[in-house]
Structure formats: structure tokens, C-alpha cells
CSV table of C-alpha atoms in Angstrom, one decimal:
chain,number,residue,atom,x,y,z
A,349,MET,CA,0.0,0.0,0.0
A,350,PRO,CA,1.4,3.5,-0.8
A,351,ARG,CA,2.8,5.4,2.2
A,352,GLY,CA,0.3,8.3,1.7
A,353,ARG,CA,-2.6,5.9,1.9
A,354,ILE,CA,-1.4,4.4,5.2
A,355,VAL,CA,-1.0,7.9,6.7
A,356,LEU,CA,-4.5,8.8,5.6
A,357,ASP,CA,-6.0,5.7,7.2
A,358,HIS,CA,-4.1,6.3,10.4
A,359,THR,CA,-5.2,9.9,10.5
A,360,MET,CA,-8.9,8.9,10.0
A,361,LEU,CA,-8.6,6.4,12.8
A,362,ALA,CA,-7.1,9.0,15.2
A,363,GLY,CA,-9.9,11.4,14.3
A,364,LEU,CA,-12.6,8.8,14.9
A,365,SER,CA,-11.0,7.9,18.2
A,366,VAL,CA,-11.2,11.5,19.4
A,367,LEU,CA,-14.8,11.7,18.2
A,368,VAL,CA,-15.7,8.4,20.0
A,369,VAL,CA,-14.0,9.4,23.2
A,370,ALA,CA,-15.7,12.8,23.2
A,371,GLY,CA,-19.1,11.1,22.6
A,372,CYS,CA,-18.6,8.8,25.6
A,373,TYR,CA,-17.9,11.8,27.9
A,374,THR,CA,-20.8,13.9,26.6
A,375,SER,CA,-23.1,10.9,27.0
A,376,GLY,CA,-22.3,10.6,30.6
A,377,ALA,CA,-21.7,6.9,30.2
A,378,PHE,CA,-18.5,6.9,32.2
A,379,ASP,CA,-18.5,8.7,35.5
A,380,GLY,CA,-16.4,8.6,38.6
A,381,TRP,CA,-13.6,6.0,38.7
A,382,TYR,CA,-14.7,4.9,35.2
A,383,THR,CA,-13.4,8.2,33.7
A,384,PRO,CA,-10.0,6.7,32.5
A,385,LEU,CA,-11.7,3.8,30.7
A,386,PRO,CA,-12.7,5.6,27.5
A,387,PRO,CA,-9.2,6.7,26.5
A,388,LEU,CA,-7.8,3.3,27.4
A,389,GLY,CA,-10.4,1.4,25.5
A,390,PHE,CA,-10.3,3.5,22.4
A,391,GLY,CA,-6.5,3.7,22.5
A,392,LEU,CA,-6.6,-0.1,22.4
A,393,CYS,CA,-8.9,0.2,19.3
A,394,VAL,CA,-6.3,2.5,17.5
A,395,VAL,CA,-3.4,0.1,18.3
A,396,ALA,CA,-5.5,-2.9,17.1
A,397,ALA,CA,-6.4,-1.0,13.9
A,398,LEU,CA,-2.8,-0.1,13.2
A,399,ARG,CA,-1.7,-3.7,13.7
A,400,TYR,CA,-4.6,-4.7,11.5
A,401,HIS,CA,-3.1,-2.8,8.6
A,402,HIS,CA,0.1,-4.7,8.9
A,403,THR,CA,-1.5,-8.1,9.2
A,404,THR,CA,-3.6,-7.5,6.1
A,405,LEU,CA,-0.6,-6.5,4.2
A,406,ASP,CA,1.0,-9.8,5.2
A,407,HIS,CA,-2.2,-11.7,4.2
A,408,ARG,CA,-2.6,-13.1,7.7
A,409,LEU,CA,-6.3,-13.7,7.8
A,410,ALA,CA,-6.6,-15.2,11.3
A,411,ALA,CA,-4.6,-12.4,13.0
A,412,SER,CA,-6.6,-9.8,11.1
A,413,LEU,CA,-9.9,-11.3,12.2
A,414,GLY,CA,-8.7,-11.4,15.8
A,415,LEU,CA,-7.7,-7.7,15.7
A,416,LEU,CA,-11.1,-6.8,14.3
A,417,ALA,CA,-12.7,-8.8,17.1
A,418,VAL,CA,-10.8,-6.7,19.6
A,419,ILE,CA,-12.1,-3.5,18.1
A,420,ALA,CA,-15.6,-4.9,18.0
A,421,LEU,CA,-15.4,-5.9,21.7
A,422,CYS,CA,-14.3,-2.3,22.5
A,423,GLY,CA,-17.5,-1.1,20.8
A,424,LEU,CA,-19.5,-3.7,22.8
A,425,GLY,CA,-18.0,-2.3,26.0
A,426,ALA,CA,-19.0,1.2,25.0
A,427,TYR,CA,-22.5,0.0,24.3
A,428,ALA,CA,-22.7,-1.9,27.7
A,429,ALA,CA,-21.5,1.3,29.4
A,430,GLY,CA,-24.4,3.3,27.9
A,431,ALA,CA,-22.7,4.9,24.9
A,432,PRO,CA,-24.5,3.5,21.8
A,433,THR,CA,-23.4,6.1,19.4
A,434,PRO,CA,-19.7,5.6,19.9
A,435,ALA,CA,-20.3,1.8,19.8
A,436,THR,CA,-22.1,2.2,16.4
A,437,VAL,CA,-19.2,4.3,15.0
A,438,ILE,CA,-16.7,1.6,16.1
A,439,TRP,CA,-18.8,-1.2,14.5
A,440,ILE,CA,-19.2,0.8,11.2
A,441,VAL,CA,-15.5,1.5,11.0
A,442,SER,CA,-14.8,-2.2,11.7
A,443,SER,CA,-17.2,-3.3,9.0
A,444,ILE,CA,-15.7,-0.9,6.4
A,445,MET,CA,-12.2,-2.0,7.3
A,446,ALA,CA,-13.2,-5.6,6.9
A,447,MET,CA,-14.8,-5.0,3.4
A,448,GLU,CA,-11.8,-3.0,2.3
A,449,ARG,CA,-8.9,-5.2,3.4
A,450,LEU,CA,-10.1,-8.7,4.0
A,451,PRO,CA,-10.9,-11.4,1.4
A,452,LEU,CA,-14.4,-10.7,0.1
A,453,HIS,CA,-16.1,-13.7,1.8
A,454,ALA,CA,-14.5,-12.8,5.2
A,455,GLY,CA,-15.5,-9.2,4.8
A,456,LEU,CA,-19.1,-10.1,4.1
A,457,ALA,CA,-19.2,-12.5,7.1
A,458,THR,CA,-17.8,-9.7,9.4
A,459,VAL,CA,-20.5,-7.2,8.2
A,460,VAL,CA,-23.2,-9.8,8.8
A,461,VAL,CA,-22.0,-10.5,12.4
A,462,LEU,CA,-21.7,-6.8,13.2
A,463,GLY,CA,-25.1,-6.1,11.6
A,464,ALA,CA,-26.7,-7.5,14.8
A,465,GLY,CA,-25.1,-4.6,16.6
A,466,PHE,CA,-26.6,-2.2,14.1
A,467,VAL,CA,-30.1,-3.6,14.8
A,468,GLU,CA,-29.6,-3.3,18.5
A,469,THR,CA,-28.3,0.3,18.5
A,470,ASP,CA,-30.5,1.8,15.8
A,471,GLU,CA,-33.7,3.3,17.2
A,472,THR,CA,-35.5,2.6,13.8
A,473,GLY,CA,-35.0,-1.1,14.1
A,474,ILE,CA,-34.4,-3.4,11.2
A,475,ILE,CA,-35.0,-0.8,8.5
A,476,GLY,CA,-32.4,1.6,9.9
A,477,ALA,CA,-30.0,-1.3,10.5
A,478,GLY,CA,-30.5,-2.5,6.9
A,479,LEU,CA,-29.8,1.0,5.5
A,480,THR,CA,-26.7,1.2,7.7
A,481,THR,CA,-25.5,-2.2,6.6
A,482,ALA,CA,-26.1,-1.3,2.9
A,483,ALA,CA,-24.1,2.0,3.4
A,484,VAL,CA,-21.3,0.1,5.0
A,485,LEU,CA,-21.2,-2.5,2.2
A,486,LEU,CA,-21.2,0.3,-0.4
A,487,ALA,CA,-18.5,2.4,1.3
A,488,GLY,CA,-16.3,-0.6,2.0
A,489,TYR,CA,-16.6,-2.1,-1.4
A,490,SER,CA,-15.9,1.2,-3.0
A,491,LEU,CA,-12.7,1.6,-1.0
A,492,ARG,CA,-11.8,-2.0,-1.9
A,493,LEU,CA,-12.1,-1.3,-5.6
A,494,ASP,CA,-10.1,1.9,-5.2
A,495,ALA,CA,-7.3,0.0,-3.4
A,496,GLU,CA,-7.3,-2.8,-6.1
A,497,ALA,CA,-7.1,-0.2,-8.8
A,498,ARG,CA,-4.2,1.6,-7.1
A,499,GLY,CA,-2.5,-1.7,-6.5
A,500,ALA,CA,-2.9,-2.7,-10.2
A,501,GLY,CA,-1.5,0.7,-11.2
A,502,PHE,CA,1.5,0.4,-9.0
A,503,GLN,CA,2.1,-3.1,-10.3
A,504,LEU,CA,1.9,-1.9,-13.9
A,505,LEU,CA,4.4,0.8,-13.1
A,506,ALA,CA,6.8,-1.7,-11.5
A,507,GLN,CA,6.5,-4.0,-14.5
A,508,GLU,CA,7.1,-1.1,-16.9
A,509,ARG,CA,10.2,-0.1,-14.9
A,510,LEU,CA,11.5,-3.6,-15.1
A,511,ALA,CA,10.7,-3.8,-18.8
A,512,ARG,CA,12.6,-0.6,-19.4
A,513,GLU,CA,15.6,-1.8,-17.4
A,514,ALA,CA,15.6,-5.1,-19.3
A,515,GLU,CA,15.3,-3.2,-22.6
A,516,ALA,CA,18.2,-1.0,-21.7
A,517,ALA,CA,20.3,-4.0,-20.7
A,518,SER,CA,19.4,-5.7,-24.0
A,519,ALA,CA,20.3,-2.6,-26.0
A,520,ALA,CA,23.7,-2.3,-24.2
A,521,LEU,CA,24.5,-6.0,-25.0
A,522,ALA,CA,23.4,-5.5,-28.6
A,523,GLU,CA,25.6,-2.4,-28.9
A,524,ARG,CA,28.6,-4.3,-27.4
A,525,ALA,CA,28.0,-7.1,-29.9
A,526,ARG,CA,27.9,-4.6,-32.7
A,527,ILE,CA,31.1,-3.0,-31.7
A,528,ALA,CA,32.8,-6.3,-31.3
A,529,ARG,CA,31.6,-7.4,-34.8
A,530,GLU,CA,32.8,-4.2,-36.4
A,531,ILE,CA,36.2,-4.3,-34.8
A,532,HIS,CA,36.5,-8.1,-35.6
A,533,ASP,CA,35.6,-7.5,-39.2
A,534,VAL,CA,38.4,-4.9,-39.6
A,535,LEU,CA,41.2,-6.3,-37.5
A,536,ALA,CA,40.7,-10.0,-38.2
A,537,HIS,CA,41.3,-9.5,-41.9
A,538,SER,CA,44.1,-6.9,-41.5
A,539,LEU,CA,46.0,-8.7,-38.8
A,540,SER,CA,45.7,-12.2,-40.3
A,541,ALA,CA,47.0,-11.0,-43.7
A,542,GLN,CA,49.9,-9.2,-42.0
A,543,MET,CA,50.8,-12.3,-40.0
A,544,VAL,CA,50.9,-14.4,-43.2
A,545,HIS,CA,53.2,-11.8,-45.0
A,546,LEU,CA,55.5,-11.4,-42.0
A,547,GLU,CA,55.8,-15.2,-41.5
A,548,VAL,CA,56.7,-15.6,-45.1
A,549,ALA,CA,59.3,-12.9,-44.7
A,550,ARG,CA,60.7,-14.6,-41.7
A,551,LEU,CA,61.1,-17.9,-43.5
A,552,GLN,CA,62.7,-16.2,-46.5
A,553,ILE,CA,65.2,-14.4,-44.2
A,554,GLU,CA,66.1,-17.7,-42.6
A,555,ALA,CA,66.5,-19.3,-46.0
A,556,GLY,CA,68.7,-16.4,-47.2
A,557,ALA,CA,66.3,-15.2,-49.9
A,558,ASP,CA,66.9,-12.1,-52.0
A,559,ARG,CA,66.6,-8.8,-50.1
A,560,SER,CA,64.2,-7.3,-52.6
A,561,GLU,CA,61.7,-10.1,-52.2
A,562,ILE,CA,61.8,-9.8,-48.4
A,563,LEU,CA,61.4,-6.0,-48.7
A,564,LYS,CA,58.4,-6.5,-50.9
A,565,LEU,CA,56.7,-8.6,-48.2
A,566,VAL,CA,57.5,-6.2,-45.4
A,567,THR,CA,56.2,-3.3,-47.5
A,568,SER,CA,53.0,-5.2,-48.3
A,569,ALA,CA,52.5,-5.9,-44.6
A,570,ARG,CA,53.0,-2.3,-43.7
A,571,SER,CA,50.5,-1.3,-46.3
A,572,MET,CA,48.0,-3.7,-44.9
A,573,ALA,CA,48.6,-2.3,-41.4
A,574,ARG,CA,47.9,1.3,-42.7
A,575,GLU,CA,44.7,0.1,-44.4
A,576,GLY,CA,43.6,-1.7,-41.2
A,577,LEU,CA,44.1,1.5,-39.2
A,578,ALA,CA,42.1,3.5,-41.7
A,579,GLU,CA,39.3,1.0,-41.7
A,580,THR,CA,39.3,1.0,-37.9
A,581,ARG,CA,38.9,4.7,-37.9
A,582,HIS,CA,36.0,4.3,-40.4
A,583,ALA,CA,34.4,1.7,-38.1
A,584,LEU,CA,34.7,3.9,-35.0
A,585,SER,CA,33.3,6.9,-36.9
A,586,ALA,CA,30.3,4.8,-37.9
A,587,LEU,CA,29.7,3.7,-34.4
A,588,ARG,CA,29.7,7.4,-33.3
A,589,GLY,CA,27.3,8.2,-36.2
A,590,ASP,CA,29.9,10.5,-37.7
A,591,MET,CA,30.4,9.1,-41.3
A,592,VAL,CA,30.0,10.1,-44.9
A,593,PRO,CA,26.9,9.0,-46.8
A,594,VAL,CA,27.0,5.5,-48.2
A,595,GLU,CA,27.0,6.5,-51.9
A,596,GLU,CA,30.0,8.8,-51.3
A,597,TYR,CA,31.9,6.0,-49.5
A,598,LEU,CA,31.2,3.7,-52.4
A,599,ARG,CA,32.5,6.2,-55.0
A,600,GLU,CA,35.6,6.7,-52.9
A,601,LEU,CA,36.1,3.0,-52.5
A,602,ALA,CA,35.5,2.4,-56.3
A,603,ARG,CA,38.0,5.0,-57.3
A,604,GLU,CA,41.0,2.8,-56.5
A,605,ASP,CA,39.7,0.0,-58.8
A,606,ARG,CA,38.2,2.3,-61.4
A,607,ALA,CA,34.8,0.7,-60.9
A,608,GLU,CA,31.6,2.2,-62.1
A,609,VAL,CA,29.0,3.3,-59.5
A,610,ASP,CA,25.3,3.8,-60.1
A,611,VAL,CA,23.0,5.1,-57.3
A,612,THR,CA,19.3,5.2,-57.7
A,613,GLY,CA,16.4,6.1,-55.5
A,614,GLU,CA,15.8,9.0,-53.1
A,615,ARG,CA,18.7,9.5,-50.7
A,616,ARG,CA,17.9,9.3,-47.0
A,617,ASP,CA,19.6,8.7,-43.7
A,618,LEU,CA,20.2,5.0,-42.9
A,619,PRO,CA,20.5,3.2,-39.6
A,620,ALA,CA,24.2,2.7,-38.6
A,621,GLU,CA,24.1,-1.1,-38.9
A,622,ALA,CA,22.5,-1.1,-42.4
A,623,SER,CA,25.1,1.5,-43.5
A,624,GLN,CA,27.9,-0.5,-42.1
A,625,ALA,CA,26.6,-3.7,-43.8
A,626,VAL,CA,26.7,-2.0,-47.2
A,627,ARG,CA,30.2,-0.7,-46.6
A,628,ARG,CA,31.6,-4.0,-45.4
A,629,VAL,CA,30.1,-6.0,-48.2
A,630,ALA,CA,31.3,-3.5,-50.8
A,631,GLN,CA,34.8,-3.6,-49.3
A,632,GLU,CA,34.9,-7.4,-49.2
A,633,ALA,CA,33.6,-7.8,-52.7
A,634,LEU,CA,36.2,-5.3,-54.2
A,635,THR,CA,39.0,-7.0,-52.2
A,636,ASN,CA,38.0,-10.3,-53.7
A,637,VAL,CA,37.9,-8.9,-57.2
A,638,ARG,CA,41.4,-7.5,-56.8
A,639,LYS,CA,42.6,-10.9,-55.5
A,640,HIS,CA,40.8,-13.3,-57.8
A,641,ALA,CA,40.0,-11.3,-60.9
A,642,PRO,CA,42.7,-8.6,-61.3
A,643,GLY,CA,42.0,-6.3,-64.2
A,644,ALA,CA,38.3,-7.1,-64.3
A,645,ARG,CA,35.7,-4.4,-65.0
A,646,THR,CA,33.6,-3.9,-61.9
A,647,ARG,CA,30.2,-2.3,-61.6
A,648,ILE,CA,28.6,-1.2,-58.3
A,649,ARG,CA,24.8,-0.6,-58.2
A,650,PHE,CA,23.3,0.9,-55.0
A,651,ALA,CA,19.5,1.5,-54.7
A,652,TYR,CA,17.3,3.2,-52.1
A,653,GLY,CA,14.1,1.2,-52.0
A,654,THR,CA,10.8,2.0,-50.3
A,655,ASP,CA,11.6,0.0,-47.2
A,656,GLU,CA,15.0,-1.5,-48.0
A,657,ILE,CA,18.3,-0.8,-49.7
A,658,SER,CA,20.2,-3.0,-52.1
A,659,LEU,CA,23.7,-3.3,-53.3
A,660,GLU,CA,25.0,-5.3,-56.3
A,661,ILE,CA,28.7,-5.7,-57.2
A,662,ARG,CA,29.4,-7.5,-60.5
A,663,ASP,CA,32.8,-8.1,-62.1
A,664,SER,CA,33.5,-9.3,-65.6
A,665,GLY,CA,36.1,-11.8,-64.6
A,666,PRO,CA,39.9,-11.7,-65.4
A,667,PRO,CA,41.0,-11.3,-69.0
A,668,ARG,CA,41.4,-15.1,-69.3
A,669,THR,CA,37.8,-16.3,-69.1
A,670,VAL,CA,38.5,-19.9,-68.0
A,671,GLY,CA,40.8,-18.9,-65.2
A,672,GLY,CA,38.3,-16.2,-64.1
A,673,ALA,CA,35.4,-18.7,-63.9
A,674,ARG,CA,37.6,-21.1,-61.9
A,675,GLY,CA,38.6,-18.3,-59.5
A,676,ALA,CA,35.0,-17.3,-59.0
A,677,GLU,CA,34.0,-20.8,-58.2
A,678,GLU,CA,36.8,-21.1,-55.7
A,679,LEU,CA,35.8,-17.8,-54.1
A,680,GLY,CA,32.2,-18.9,-53.8
A,681,ALA,CA,33.2,-22.1,-52.2
A,682,SER,CA,35.7,-20.8,-49.7
A,683,GLY,CA,35.3,-17.1,-49.2
A,684,SER,CA,38.1,-14.7,-48.4
A,685,GLY,CA,38.9,-11.4,-47.0
A,686,TYR,CA,36.4,-10.6,-44.3
A,687,GLY,CA,34.5,-13.6,-45.5
A,688,LEU,CA,31.3,-13.8,-47.5
A,689,LEU,CA,29.9,-16.1,-44.9
A,690,GLY,CA,30.4,-13.4,-42.2
A,691,MET,CA,28.8,-10.9,-44.5
A,692,ARG,CA,25.8,-13.2,-45.0
A,693,GLU,CA,25.4,-13.6,-41.3
A,694,ARG,CA,25.6,-9.8,-40.8
A,695,ALA,CA,22.8,-9.3,-43.4
A,696,GLU,CA,20.6,-12.0,-41.8
A,697,LEU,CA,20.9,-10.5,-38.4
A,698,LEU,CA,19.5,-7.3,-39.9
A,699,GLY,CA,16.6,-9.2,-41.5
A,700,GLY,CA,18.2,-9.1,-45.0
A,701,SER,CA,19.9,-11.4,-47.3
A,702,LEU,CA,23.2,-11.8,-49.2
A,703,ASP,CA,23.7,-13.8,-52.4
A,704,ALA,CA,27.1,-14.4,-53.9
A,705,GLY,CA,28.2,-16.7,-56.8
A,706,PRO,CA,29.5,-17.0,-60.3
A,707,ASP,CA,27.7,-14.9,-62.9
A,708,GLY,CA,29.0,-15.9,-66.4
A,709,PRO,CA,32.8,-15.3,-66.5
A,710,GLY,CA,32.7,-13.1,-63.4
A,711,PHE,CA,31.2,-13.0,-60.0
A,712,THR,CA,28.3,-11.2,-58.5
A,713,VAL,CA,27.4,-10.2,-54.9
A,714,ARG,CA,23.9,-9.0,-54.1
A,715,LEU,CA,22.9,-7.5,-50.7
A,716,ARG,CA,19.4,-6.6,-49.5
A,717,VAL,CA,18.8,-5.0,-46.1
A,718,PRO,CA,15.7,-3.5,-44.6
A,719,ALA,CA,16.1,0.2,-43.9
């Protein structure tokens, strides 16, 4: 129960206690040595009512009924001492508390039991007692519905808070996975290629190979390291959202290979992961063209669709058609560079697809990603 609601209930009980005590004294029910009894009796009612709130919160039905019985007996004592009005007030409050906080069947049973007191104290008899009982039932049930609505509201708020925390944790994990995937795609390719070149250079040094051949391998490894650092900067810029549009990146990437670039559709901002998928696939495809079909003519087509983007990279194959077809088949079977398999997995994680395979004498890579 909210803290404000508990304070309100306790304040109401204290006010009713003052009212009841005042009624006892004004009725003249307690005179002489009986004078201390009203504050003691109604103080006991307040203590029992406070404990009743805690026992109902803990769903202890037996203890709650026992405390209500203590309060009802205090009312019976007031009635026996000749103070029917305070007794009636106590029984009404007890009935409302029972309807509000106890299980419905226990609350109804409590009201029925205390209804006999209403009949006894009401001067109009059964009719007045019936009206009092109906009013008690209506007031108690209204408070019960209000408490249930408040409880449901607080429960929904708690569930929403937990859902937001879970969503934030999931988003953080997804972001970590995305960062790890980006860095892996860049560094795994660059470092593995450098390792191969440096290992070959080491073996040639041990074998006493020509200095120019060793220098060529070391220079190539340094070039790969430079490219890897550049790609790492691109990846970090993309993660920060600070990157050039996709079509500009494709034109810059194609300039080294003198590839043709066609862009269609209305340009728009793309999600970071979709943009990175296009960049990585384009880089992988052009790297494979340089490796397996040097000198081939390459065409890049990028299109903004209604709810997706598509990329197609097609090469004509190397000058020797037979060798080009064979290289394309090997590439489709094994993959290279960052790996077409890894690019396909990246596309599928975004709900898209990637198809790669021989296309005549050359090789074609097609990517589709929702965006």
C-alpha cells in the first residue's frame, strides 16, 4: 500500500477515536472512577487498527480477524456502558475496514456479524440497521475497488520499470556485440594478412632469400597495417554516427579500382548497422575482385528502395575467361577477406539477405537490407 494511503488511514482512525471518546464523555456513560476507561479502550482500538493494517498487508487472515474482534469488543464495551453512538461508530468503521482489506467472503461475514449490533443500537430497528449495513457495504466495497485499482496501477508501473531496465540492458548488450563485430571484421582481416606476410618474410630471411623479395613482403604488410588502421577509424566513426553517406563512400572505394558506381532512389539517412553492412560487403567484394580477378571491370549498383536498400557488385572476370570462372567458383566455395559467410550472417541479423556466386565469366554479390 502507498505510504500516503497508510498515513491517511491512520489519521482517519485517530480522528474517529477522538470523536468516540468525546461522545462517551458527553453521553455521561463513564462517571467517577470509570473516567480513565474511554481513552484506554479507544487507545486499544487504535493500536489494534494499526496492527490490522500490517497483518492484512502480510495476508494473515486469522490475525486480522482477531484484531477486528478486539475492536468490535471495545464497541460492545462502550454499548454496555451506555454509549450506543460511539459503539455504532466503532462497528461501522470495523465493517468498512473488513470489506476494504479482507478477502471478500471474510469481509461479508464480518459485516453480517456486526449487523446484529446495528439492529440493537439503531432506534428505527431493522429498517435503519438495513440501511446502515447497505451503506457500510457500499463504502467498504468502493474503498476495496479503489485499493485494487491503485495496486494494479503500481504493479503496472513496476512492471514497466522492469521492462525498461531489461530493454536498456538488452540494448547495451546488442551495442557491445555490434562494436565487437565491427572491430573483428576490420582487425581479423588486416592482422591475419599481416601475419601471413610477416611469417613468409621470416622464412625467407632464414633461407637467405633475395633482399628485394623480403622488402616487398614487409612493405606489403605495412600497407595492410595502414589500411587496417584506416578501416578501424571508419568503423569507430560509424559507431559514433559520424560518417559520410553510403554513396560517397562507395564512390571513394571504387575510385581505386576504377569501378563504375550507379546510385538510384531518393537519398535518406540510414541506420548505422545497415550502412555498415553495405560498406563492409562492398569492401569485401572489391577486395575479392582484386585478389581473384585482377584487371576485371567492376560495376557497383546501389539503390534506395521504399523499405530496403540493395547493393550489387558485379565483375567481368579476369582477362582469361576460363581462369576467371575457376577463380569465381573457388571464391564462392571458400570465401576470403572478411568472409562472405560473415557478411551473409551480418545481413541475416538485420533481416536481410546476401547472395554471392558465379555470374558468367565473373562473380556477383547482391545484398538486400531493410532500412
